[in-house]
Amino acid sequence: MSRAQIIMTRLALLALVLAAWELLPRHQVVNPLLLPPLGDVLSMLGKLLLQARVHEAIGVTAAEVVVAFLIAVPLGAVLGVLIAESDYLGEVFKPMLFYVFSIPKSIFLPMFILAFGITFAQKVAYAAFTTTFVVMISAATAVESVKQDYILVARSYGATRAQILMRVYVPSMMPLLLEALRISMIFNFTGVMIAEMYASRTGIGHMISGWGENFQMPELFAGVILLSAVAVLFNEAVRFFEARCSAWRT
Amino acid sequence: MRPRALPAPAKVRWAMLVTLLLAWELVPRTGLIPELLLPALSSTLKVLYQDSHIYWAALLVTLYEVALAMLIACGGGIITGAVVGGIARLRDLLLPVFSSLYAVPMVILYPVFTAWFGIGSESKIAFAGIYAFFPVMLSTAAGIRTIDPQFILAARSMGATLTQQVTRVIIPASLPAVFAGLRLGGALAIIGVVVSEMLTAAAGIGYLVTLNRTILDSARVFAALLMILVLSVAYYMLARAIERRVVVWQSVGRAPKAAQAEGGPGVPVAAAA
């Protein structure tokens, strides 16, 4: 299939899904109380986006996501570089990381609530905690992806440490670093959402779980569409840069 | 090379575990951290023993939900992943779409499931099933692609029939991808079930965490937490042991590496929640 054909088929599939979402509930094939027609959901989304309390919730959630990300990325990156660059630390900690990954981090939420109360700090701390592990392993993978040959060549031509860092490490790691950031953001966003849905007084995650409990399906689906759209758009934007940065590799 | 003075990594890991357990017992005892924040290990084990019938009953509910969620996620995910990854046309068409959708924080769908299926086990099974489905599918699809085409070429040139090619070449060669999918799917199903039980539920270990948290009974919170820790680590060890036995002939570690290079979710996926 050519590029154009692929895109056309994808658009056709998307149109099919959206049409089914609109038409099936409209014609009572599925219960519109459980799945409101797409049109109703979108008009509800429009209404919600004009409300001040929704603006406030979006602001809080966005701030939590950004602050948690700013904490987790440098912290995880430093730890990841340490276990990648030091053979000994790598040998000690890498096998443990795999166990840590299979543990549901949400069970530690009660500890964050006890330590910070139900506050902004509790959500940020929990999200940063879950994200740090992801950043750590991605950073370690990125460092390890740098070919030793490149470093050897640079050294034998007399490159300084700073030059090796800026001219060898950074460009070779760039695509993987962007991928690391992208995946970390997915986990970071999920962490904030779980923390807000679990115990919160504000934020979009809190609103979504409230709408679910009160069976306000149009509001609930509008929230799901809004968050999904934000997440997918951010992800695609990073992937676009990722593709540009790795063009030279092949 | 590691300098002689440093102790062996395995020893360091055991020492860290022992230190952690000792600290868990001693730090609250000395009052450095109040028992409300961190109840001592012995108090935690004591309530776990006293209330063992409650915890066992909760564990059974959780295990039942995990088993069904795994069935959805691994069954559906491995089959879909094999089909999508194995057929070039579908792969080009759908794989990028699935990896875009993967960015959506699945947990926001949980309120939808509770509204649809109620707060019983059904909503947890549905949520955890979907939560684990995408990563399993993406990792299987990436793993299937690493099958060496030379294997099939060799089988064909020696006159293998299609059935023989499938049973003797394709299935054994895709086992590493399948087992990686099972390991990932089980871990994620446990995470999904625990998260959803913590959010809205009336039974299960995750529910015990939330119930006891709201009444500030920290020892019982930590007892539930300890059970979940043991459950997830035990599952991981079991899955690794089975995997090692079954795919022993494969060059170990090749499939997961390739999966990561393809942009599919490798290990980090399991860190969610």
Short mmCIF file of N, CA and C in Angstrom, two decimals, chain B residues 68-221:
data_model
loop_
_atom_site.label_atom_id
_atom_site.label_comp_id
_atom_site.label_asym_id
_atom_site.label_seq_id
_atom_site.Cartn_x
_atom_site.Cartn_y
_atom_site.Cartn_z
N LEU B 68 -9.01 -13.62 35.05
CA LEU B 68 -9.86 -13.33 33.90
C LEU B 68 -9.31 -12.17 33.07
N ALA B 69 -8.76 -11.16 33.76
CA ALA B 69 -8.19 -10.03 33.03
C ALA B 69 -7.00 -10.50 32.18
N MET B 70 -6.21 -11.42 32.74
CA MET B 70 -5.06 -11.95 32.00
C MET B 70 -5.52 -12.70 30.76
N LEU B 71 -6.64 -13.43 30.92
CA LEU B 71 -7.17 -14.19 29.80
C LEU B 71 -7.51 -13.24 28.65
N ILE B 72 -8.17 -12.12 28.98
CA ILE B 72 -8.52 -11.13 27.95
C ILE B 72 -7.25 -10.52 27.36
N ALA B 73 -6.36 -10.06 28.26
CA ALA B 73 -5.20 -9.29 27.81
C ALA B 73 -4.22 -10.18 27.05
N CYS B 74 -3.89 -11.35 27.62
CA CYS B 74 -2.88 -12.18 26.99
C CYS B 74 -3.46 -12.92 25.79
N GLY B 75 -4.63 -13.52 25.97
CA GLY B 75 -5.26 -14.21 24.85
C GLY B 75 -5.45 -13.25 23.68
N GLY B 76 -6.20 -12.18 23.96
CA GLY B 76 -6.49 -11.21 22.90
C GLY B 76 -5.23 -10.53 22.40
N GLY B 77 -4.37 -10.12 23.34
CA GLY B 77 -3.20 -9.33 22.97
C GLY B 77 -2.20 -10.12 22.15
N ILE B 78 -1.96 -11.38 22.54
CA ILE B 78 -0.96 -12.17 21.81
C ILE B 78 -1.47 -12.53 20.42
N ILE B 79 -2.76 -12.91 20.34
CA ILE B 79 -3.30 -13.26 19.02
C ILE B 79 -3.33 -12.03 18.10
N THR B 80 -3.88 -10.92 18.62
CA THR B 80 -3.94 -9.71 17.79
C THR B 80 -2.53 -9.25 17.42
N GLY B 81 -1.63 -9.30 18.39
CA GLY B 81 -0.26 -8.87 18.13
C GLY B 81 0.40 -9.73 17.07
N ALA B 82 0.17 -11.06 17.13
CA ALA B 82 0.77 -11.95 16.15
C ALA B 82 0.22 -11.66 14.76
N VAL B 83 -1.10 -11.44 14.68
CA VAL B 83 -1.72 -11.18 13.38
C VAL B 83 -1.24 -9.84 12.83
N VAL B 84 -1.34 -8.80 13.68
CA VAL B 84 -0.97 -7.45 13.20
C VAL B 84 0.53 -7.38 12.89
N GLY B 85 1.35 -8.02 13.74
CA GLY B 85 2.79 -7.96 13.51
C GLY B 85 3.23 -8.83 12.35
N GLY B 86 2.51 -9.93 12.12
CA GLY B 86 2.93 -10.88 11.10
C GLY B 86 2.53 -10.52 9.69
N ILE B 87 1.44 -9.78 9.54
CA ILE B 87 0.96 -9.44 8.19
C ILE B 87 1.37 -8.01 7.86
N ALA B 88 2.22 -7.87 6.85
CA ALA B 88 2.85 -6.58 6.56
C ALA B 88 1.82 -5.47 6.35
N ARG B 89 0.73 -5.77 5.64
CA ARG B 89 -0.25 -4.73 5.33
C ARG B 89 -0.92 -4.19 6.57
N LEU B 90 -1.36 -5.13 7.43
CA LEU B 90 -2.02 -4.73 8.67
C LEU B 90 -1.05 -3.96 9.55
N ARG B 91 0.21 -4.41 9.56
CA ARG B 91 1.22 -3.77 10.39
C ARG B 91 1.37 -2.30 10.01
N ASP B 92 1.56 -2.05 8.71
CA ASP B 92 1.73 -0.66 8.26
C ASP B 92 0.49 0.17 8.58
N LEU B 93 -0.68 -0.49 8.46
CA LEU B 93 -1.92 0.24 8.62
C LEU B 93 -2.22 0.54 10.09
N LEU B 94 -2.05 -0.47 10.94
CA LEU B 94 -2.60 -0.36 12.29
C LEU B 94 -1.59 -0.11 13.39
N LEU B 95 -0.36 -0.63 13.24
CA LEU B 95 0.57 -0.55 14.36
C LEU B 95 0.81 0.89 14.83
N PRO B 96 1.05 1.85 13.90
CA PRO B 96 1.25 3.22 14.37
C PRO B 96 0.01 3.77 15.07
N VAL B 97 -1.18 3.34 14.64
CA VAL B 97 -2.41 3.82 15.29
C VAL B 97 -2.46 3.32 16.73
N PHE B 98 -2.14 2.02 16.91
CA PHE B 98 -2.16 1.47 18.26
C PHE B 98 -1.11 2.14 19.14
N SER B 99 0.07 2.41 18.58
CA SER B 99 1.06 3.03 19.47
C SER B 99 0.71 4.48 19.78
N SER B 100 -0.07 5.13 18.92
CA SER B 100 -0.55 6.47 19.28
C SER B 100 -1.57 6.39 20.40
N LEU B 101 -2.50 5.42 20.29
CA LEU B 101 -3.55 5.29 21.29
C LEU B 101 -2.96 4.92 22.66
N TYR B 102 -1.78 4.29 22.61
CA TYR B 102 -1.13 3.85 23.83
C TYR B 102 -0.81 5.04 24.75
N ALA B 103 -0.73 6.25 24.17
CA ALA B 103 -0.41 7.43 24.97
C ALA B 103 -1.55 7.82 25.91
N VAL B 104 -2.76 7.36 25.63
CA VAL B 104 -3.90 7.74 26.46
C VAL B 104 -3.79 7.07 27.84
N PRO B 105 -3.88 7.87 28.92
CA PRO B 105 -3.85 7.24 30.25
C PRO B 105 -5.12 6.42 30.46
N MET B 106 -4.95 5.09 30.42
CA MET B 106 -6.11 4.19 30.42
C MET B 106 -7.01 4.37 31.64
N VAL B 107 -6.40 4.83 32.74
CA VAL B 107 -7.16 4.87 33.99
C VAL B 107 -8.38 5.78 33.88
N ILE B 108 -8.37 6.75 32.94
CA ILE B 108 -9.54 7.62 32.82
C ILE B 108 -10.74 6.85 32.28
N LEU B 109 -10.51 5.66 31.73
CA LEU B 109 -11.65 4.86 31.26
C LEU B 109 -12.33 4.10 32.39
N TYR B 110 -11.67 4.01 33.54
CA TYR B 110 -12.24 3.20 34.61
C TYR B 110 -13.62 3.69 35.07
N PRO B 111 -13.83 5.03 35.22
CA PRO B 111 -15.19 5.47 35.57
C PRO B 111 -16.24 5.02 34.55
N VAL B 112 -15.84 4.94 33.28
CA VAL B 112 -16.77 4.45 32.25
C VAL B 112 -17.15 3.01 32.55
N PHE B 113 -16.16 2.21 32.92
CA PHE B 113 -16.44 0.79 33.18
C PHE B 113 -17.29 0.61 34.44
N THR B 114 -17.05 1.44 35.47
CA THR B 114 -17.90 1.28 36.66
C THR B 114 -19.33 1.69 36.33
N ALA B 115 -19.50 2.71 35.49
CA ALA B 115 -20.85 3.11 35.11
C ALA B 115 -21.52 2.01 34.29
N TRP B 116 -20.75 1.32 33.48
CA TRP B 116 -21.33 0.28 32.62
C TRP B 116 -21.56 -1.03 33.36
N PHE B 117 -20.56 -1.44 34.16
CA PHE B 117 -20.60 -2.80 34.71
C PHE B 117 -20.83 -2.83 36.22
N GLY B 118 -20.96 -1.67 36.87
CA GLY B 118 -21.13 -1.67 38.31
C GLY B 118 -19.80 -1.74 39.02
N ILE B 119 -19.85 -1.79 40.37
CA ILE B 119 -18.59 -1.75 41.12
C ILE B 119 -18.11 -3.15 41.50
N GLY B 120 -18.73 -4.19 40.96
CA GLY B 120 -18.30 -5.56 41.24
C GLY B 120 -17.07 -5.95 40.44
N SER B 121 -16.81 -7.24 40.37
CA SER B 121 -15.61 -7.73 39.70
C SER B 121 -15.58 -7.42 38.21
N GLU B 122 -16.76 -7.34 37.56
CA GLU B 122 -16.79 -7.18 36.10
C GLU B 122 -16.02 -5.94 35.65
N SER B 123 -16.22 -4.82 36.37
CA SER B 123 -15.56 -3.59 35.93
C SER B 123 -14.05 -3.70 36.08
N LYS B 124 -13.60 -4.42 37.12
CA LYS B 124 -12.14 -4.58 37.30
C LYS B 124 -11.55 -5.45 36.19
N ILE B 125 -12.27 -6.54 35.88
CA ILE B 125 -11.78 -7.44 34.85
C ILE B 125 -11.69 -6.71 33.51
N ALA B 126 -12.76 -5.94 33.20
CA ALA B 126 -12.76 -5.22 31.93
C ALA B 126 -11.64 -4.20 31.90
N PHE B 127 -11.49 -3.44 32.99
CA PHE B 127 -10.47 -2.39 32.99
C PHE B 127 -9.06 -2.99 32.90
N ALA B 128 -8.77 -3.96 33.77
CA ALA B 128 -7.42 -4.54 33.78
C ALA B 128 -7.14 -5.25 32.46
N GLY B 129 -8.17 -5.88 31.88
CA GLY B 129 -8.00 -6.55 30.59
C GLY B 129 -7.58 -5.58 29.51
N ILE B 130 -8.29 -4.44 29.43
CA ILE B 130 -7.96 -3.44 28.41
C ILE B 130 -6.61 -2.79 28.71
N TYR B 131 -6.38 -2.53 30.01
CA TYR B 131 -5.15 -1.86 30.45
C TYR B 131 -3.93 -2.67 30.02
N ALA B 132 -4.01 -4.01 30.14
CA ALA B 132 -2.86 -4.84 29.80
C ALA B 132 -2.85 -5.22 28.32
N PHE B 133 -3.99 -5.10 27.67
CA PHE B 133 -4.10 -5.57 26.29
C PHE B 133 -3.12 -4.85 25.34
N PHE B 134 -3.11 -3.53 25.38
CA PHE B 134 -2.30 -2.78 24.40
C PHE B 134 -0.80 -3.08 24.50
N PRO B 135 -0.23 -2.99 25.71
CA PRO B 135 1.21 -3.32 25.79
C PRO B 135 1.53 -4.73 25.33
N VAL B 136 0.67 -5.71 25.71
CA VAL B 136 0.93 -7.09 25.30
C VAL B 136 0.90 -7.18 23.78
N MET B 137 -0.11 -6.55 23.19
CA MET B 137 -0.25 -6.61 21.74
C MET B 137 0.95 -5.96 21.06
N LEU B 138 1.34 -4.77 21.53
CA LEU B 138 2.46 -4.07 20.90
C LEU B 138 3.75 -4.86 21.06
N SER B 139 3.97 -5.45 22.23
CA SER B 139 5.23 -6.16 22.42
C SER B 139 5.24 -7.47 21.61
N THR B 140 4.07 -8.14 21.51
CA THR B 140 4.04 -9.35 20.68
C THR B 140 4.27 -8.99 19.21
N ALA B 141 3.62 -7.92 18.77
CA ALA B 141 3.77 -7.52 17.36
C ALA B 141 5.24 -7.21 17.05
N ALA B 142 5.91 -6.53 17.99
CA ALA B 142 7.32 -6.21 17.77
C ALA B 142 8.16 -7.48 17.82
N GLY B 143 7.81 -8.40 18.75
CA GLY B 143 8.57 -9.63 18.90
C GLY B 143 8.45 -10.55 17.70
N ILE B 144 7.23 -10.63 17.13
CA ILE B 144 6.99 -11.49 15.98
C ILE B 144 7.88 -11.07 14.81
N ARG B 145 8.10 -9.76 14.72
CA ARG B 145 8.88 -9.26 13.58
C ARG B 145 10.35 -9.65 13.67
N THR B 146 10.79 -10.04 14.87
CA THR B 146 12.21 -10.38 14.99
C THR B 146 12.49 -11.82 14.58
N ILE B 147 11.44 -12.58 14.20
CA ILE B 147 11.68 -13.94 13.73
C ILE B 147 12.55 -13.86 12.48
N ASP B 148 13.61 -14.64 12.49
CA ASP B 148 14.54 -14.60 11.37
C ASP B 148 13.88 -15.17 10.11
N PRO B 149 13.73 -14.37 9.06
CA PRO B 149 13.09 -14.89 7.83
C PRO B 149 13.88 -16.05 7.24
N GLN B 150 15.17 -16.15 7.60
CA GLN B 150 16.01 -17.25 7.09
C GLN B 150 15.46 -18.60 7.53
N PHE B 151 14.88 -18.65 8.75
CA PHE B 151 14.32 -19.91 9.25
C PHE B 151 13.27 -20.42 8.28
N ILE B 152 12.36 -19.52 7.90
CA ILE B 152 11.24 -19.91 7.04
C ILE B 152 11.78 -20.28 5.66
N LEU B 153 12.73 -19.48 5.20
CA LEU B 153 13.33 -19.75 3.89
C LEU B 153 13.97 -21.14 3.88
N ALA B 154 14.71 -21.43 4.94
CA ALA B 154 15.37 -22.73 5.03
C ALA B 154 14.35 -23.85 5.03
N ALA B 155 13.28 -23.69 5.85
CA ALA B 155 12.26 -24.73 5.92
C ALA B 155 11.61 -24.94 4.56
N ARG B 156 11.34 -23.82 3.88
CA ARG B 156 10.68 -23.91 2.59
C ARG B 156 11.55 -24.62 1.56
N SER B 157 12.83 -24.25 1.58
CA SER B 157 13.70 -24.83 0.55
C SER B 157 13.94 -26.31 0.82
N MET B 158 13.68 -26.75 2.07
CA MET B 158 13.78 -28.18 2.33
C MET B 158 12.44 -28.86 2.12
N GLY B 159 11.48 -28.12 1.60
CA GLY B 159 10.21 -28.71 1.20
C GLY B 159 9.19 -28.87 2.30
N ALA B 160 9.23 -27.98 3.32
CA ALA B 160 8.22 -28.07 4.38
C ALA B 160 6.87 -27.57 3.85
N THR B 161 5.80 -28.28 4.28
CA THR B 161 4.46 -27.82 3.89
C THR B 161 4.11 -26.62 4.77
N LEU B 162 3.00 -25.97 4.46
CA LEU B 162 2.60 -24.79 5.22
C LEU B 162 2.37 -25.15 6.69
N THR B 163 1.67 -26.29 6.91
CA THR B 163 1.41 -26.74 8.29
C THR B 163 2.73 -26.95 9.02
N GLN B 164 3.66 -27.61 8.34
CA GLN B 164 4.96 -27.86 8.97
C GLN B 164 5.66 -26.55 9.29
N GLN B 165 5.58 -25.60 8.34
CA GLN B 165 6.23 -24.31 8.57
C GLN B 165 5.67 -23.64 9.82
N VAL B 166 4.32 -23.73 9.97
CA VAL B 166 3.70 -23.08 11.12
C VAL B 166 4.07 -23.81 12.41
N THR B 167 3.87 -25.14 12.44
CA THR B 167 4.07 -25.85 13.71
C THR B 167 5.54 -26.02 14.06
N ARG B 168 6.40 -26.18 13.05
CA ARG B 168 7.80 -26.47 13.36
C ARG B 168 8.68 -25.23 13.38
N VAL B 169 8.29 -24.19 12.67
CA VAL B 169 9.17 -23.02 12.60
C VAL B 169 8.54 -21.80 13.26
N ILE B 170 7.37 -21.42 12.78
CA ILE B 170 6.83 -20.13 13.23
C ILE B 170 6.45 -20.16 14.70
N ILE B 171 5.76 -21.23 15.14
CA ILE B 171 5.34 -21.27 16.54
C ILE B 171 6.54 -21.34 17.50
N PRO B 172 7.50 -22.26 17.29
CA PRO B 172 8.65 -22.25 18.21
C PRO B 172 9.42 -20.93 18.18
N ALA B 173 9.55 -20.34 16.98
CA ALA B 173 10.34 -19.11 16.89
C ALA B 173 9.63 -17.94 17.54
N SER B 174 8.29 -18.01 17.64
CA SER B 174 7.59 -16.87 18.24
C SER B 174 7.38 -17.06 19.73
N LEU B 175 7.79 -18.22 20.27
CA LEU B 175 7.59 -18.46 21.71
C LEU B 175 8.19 -17.37 22.61
N PRO B 176 9.41 -16.89 22.32
CA PRO B 176 9.94 -15.83 23.21
C PRO B 176 9.03 -14.62 23.26
N ALA B 177 8.50 -14.24 22.09
CA ALA B 177 7.60 -13.08 22.06
C ALA B 177 6.34 -13.37 22.86
N VAL B 178 5.83 -14.61 22.73
CA VAL B 178 4.61 -14.97 23.43
C VAL B 178 4.83 -14.96 24.94
N PHE B 179 5.97 -15.50 25.38
CA PHE B 179 6.21 -15.54 26.82
C PHE B 179 6.50 -14.16 27.38
N ALA B 180 7.20 -13.33 26.60
CA ALA B 180 7.40 -11.95 27.05
C ALA B 180 6.04 -11.29 27.21
N GLY B 181 5.12 -11.58 26.29
CA GLY B 181 3.77 -11.03 26.37
C GLY B 181 3.04 -11.51 27.61
N LEU B 182 3.20 -12.80 27.93
CA LEU B 182 2.53 -13.35 29.12
C LEU B 182 3.04 -12.70 30.39
N ARG B 183 4.36 -12.53 30.46
CA ARG B 183 4.96 -11.94 31.65
C ARG B 183 4.45 -10.51 31.84
N LEU B 184 4.52 -9.75 30.75
CA LEU B 184 4.06 -8.37 30.77
C LEU B 184 2.58 -8.30 31.09
N GLY B 185 1.78 -9.15 30.42
CA GLY B 185 0.33 -9.11 30.58
C GLY B 185 -0.08 -9.42 32.00
N GLY B 186 0.55 -10.41 32.62
CA GLY B 186 0.20 -10.77 33.99
C GLY B 186 0.54 -9.64 34.95
N ALA B 187 1.74 -9.07 34.80
CA ALA B 187 2.15 -7.98 35.68
C ALA B 187 1.18 -6.81 35.55
N LEU B 188 0.83 -6.47 34.30
CA LEU B 188 -0.06 -5.34 34.09
C LEU B 188 -1.48 -5.64 34.56
N ALA B 189 -1.92 -6.90 34.42
CA ALA B 189 -3.26 -7.26 34.88
C ALA B 189 -3.33 -7.10 36.40
N ILE B 190 -2.26 -7.50 37.10
CA ILE B 190 -2.25 -7.31 38.56
C ILE B 190 -2.32 -5.81 38.88
N ILE B 191 -1.50 -5.02 38.18
CA ILE B 191 -1.51 -3.57 38.43
C ILE B 191 -2.91 -3.00 38.17
N GLY B 192 -3.50 -3.38 37.04
CA GLY B 192 -4.82 -2.84 36.67
C GLY B 192 -5.88 -3.20 37.70
N VAL B 193 -5.88 -4.45 38.14
CA VAL B 193 -6.88 -4.89 39.13
C VAL B 193 -6.68 -4.14 40.44
N VAL B 194 -5.43 -4.03 40.90
CA VAL B 194 -5.18 -3.36 42.18
C VAL B 194 -5.59 -1.89 42.10
N VAL B 195 -5.21 -1.21 41.01
CA VAL B 195 -5.57 0.21 40.86
C VAL B 195 -7.09 0.36 40.89
N SER B 196 -7.80 -0.48 40.13
CA SER B 196 -9.25 -0.29 40.06
C SER B 196 -9.91 -0.67 41.38
N GLU B 197 -9.36 -1.65 42.09
CA GLU B 197 -9.93 -1.99 43.40
C GLU B 197 -9.71 -0.85 44.39
N MET B 198 -8.58 -0.15 44.24
CA MET B 198 -8.33 0.97 45.14
C MET B 198 -9.27 2.14 44.85
N LEU B 199 -9.63 2.32 43.59
CA LEU B 199 -10.45 3.48 43.22
C LEU B 199 -11.91 3.28 43.64
N THR B 200 -12.57 2.26 43.11
CA THR B 200 -13.97 2.01 43.47
C THR B 200 -14.17 0.51 43.54
N ALA B 201 -14.49 -0.02 44.71
CA ALA B 201 -14.71 -1.45 44.81
C ALA B 201 -15.41 -1.77 46.11
N ALA B 202 -15.77 -3.03 46.28
CA ALA B 202 -16.36 -3.49 47.52
C ALA B 202 -15.67 -4.76 48.00
N ALA B 203 -14.62 -5.20 47.29
CA ALA B 203 -13.90 -6.41 47.67
C ALA B 203 -12.52 -6.40 47.04
N GLY B 204 -11.65 -7.28 47.53
CA GLY B 204 -10.31 -7.39 46.96
C GLY B 204 -9.26 -6.71 47.81
N ILE B 205 -7.98 -7.01 47.52
CA ILE B 205 -6.91 -6.47 48.36
C ILE B 205 -6.77 -4.96 48.19
N GLY B 206 -6.93 -4.50 46.95
CA GLY B 206 -6.85 -3.06 46.72
C GLY B 206 -7.90 -2.32 47.53
N TYR B 207 -9.08 -2.95 47.64
CA TYR B 207 -10.16 -2.35 48.44
C TYR B 207 -9.75 -2.27 49.91
N LEU B 208 -9.07 -3.32 50.41
CA LEU B 208 -8.62 -3.29 51.81
C LEU B 208 -7.65 -2.14 52.06
N VAL B 209 -6.80 -1.85 51.06
CA VAL B 209 -5.88 -0.71 51.19
C VAL B 209 -6.68 0.56 51.42
N THR B 210 -7.65 0.81 50.52
CA THR B 210 -8.40 2.06 50.58
C THR B 210 -9.28 2.12 51.82
N LEU B 211 -9.97 1.02 52.13
CA LEU B 211 -10.85 0.98 53.31
C LEU B 211 -10.08 1.34 54.57
N ASN B 212 -8.93 0.71 54.78
CA ASN B 212 -8.17 0.94 56.00
C ASN B 212 -7.46 2.28 55.99
N ARG B 213 -7.19 2.80 54.80
CA ARG B 213 -6.58 4.12 54.73
C ARG B 213 -7.57 5.17 55.23
N THR B 214 -8.83 5.05 54.82
CA THR B 214 -9.80 6.07 55.20
C THR B 214 -10.07 6.04 56.70
N ILE B 215 -9.90 4.88 57.37
CA ILE B 215 -10.07 4.88 58.82
C ILE B 215 -8.73 4.96 59.55
N LEU B 216 -7.67 5.31 58.81
CA LEU B 216 -6.33 5.54 59.36
C LEU B 216 -5.78 4.34 60.14
N ASP B 217 -6.12 3.13 59.69
CA ASP B 217 -5.58 1.93 60.32
C ASP B 217 -4.34 1.50 59.53
N SER B 218 -3.21 2.15 59.82
CA SER B 218 -2.02 1.99 58.97
C SER B 218 -1.50 0.56 58.93
N ALA B 219 -1.58 -0.15 60.07
CA ALA B 219 -1.04 -1.52 60.08
C ALA B 219 -1.78 -2.37 59.06
N ARG B 220 -3.10 -2.20 58.97
CA ARG B 220 -3.87 -3.00 58.01
C ARG B 220 -3.62 -2.56 56.57
N VAL B 221 -3.35 -1.26 56.38
CA VAL B 221 -2.98 -0.79 55.04
C VAL B 221 -1.69 -1.48 54.61
#
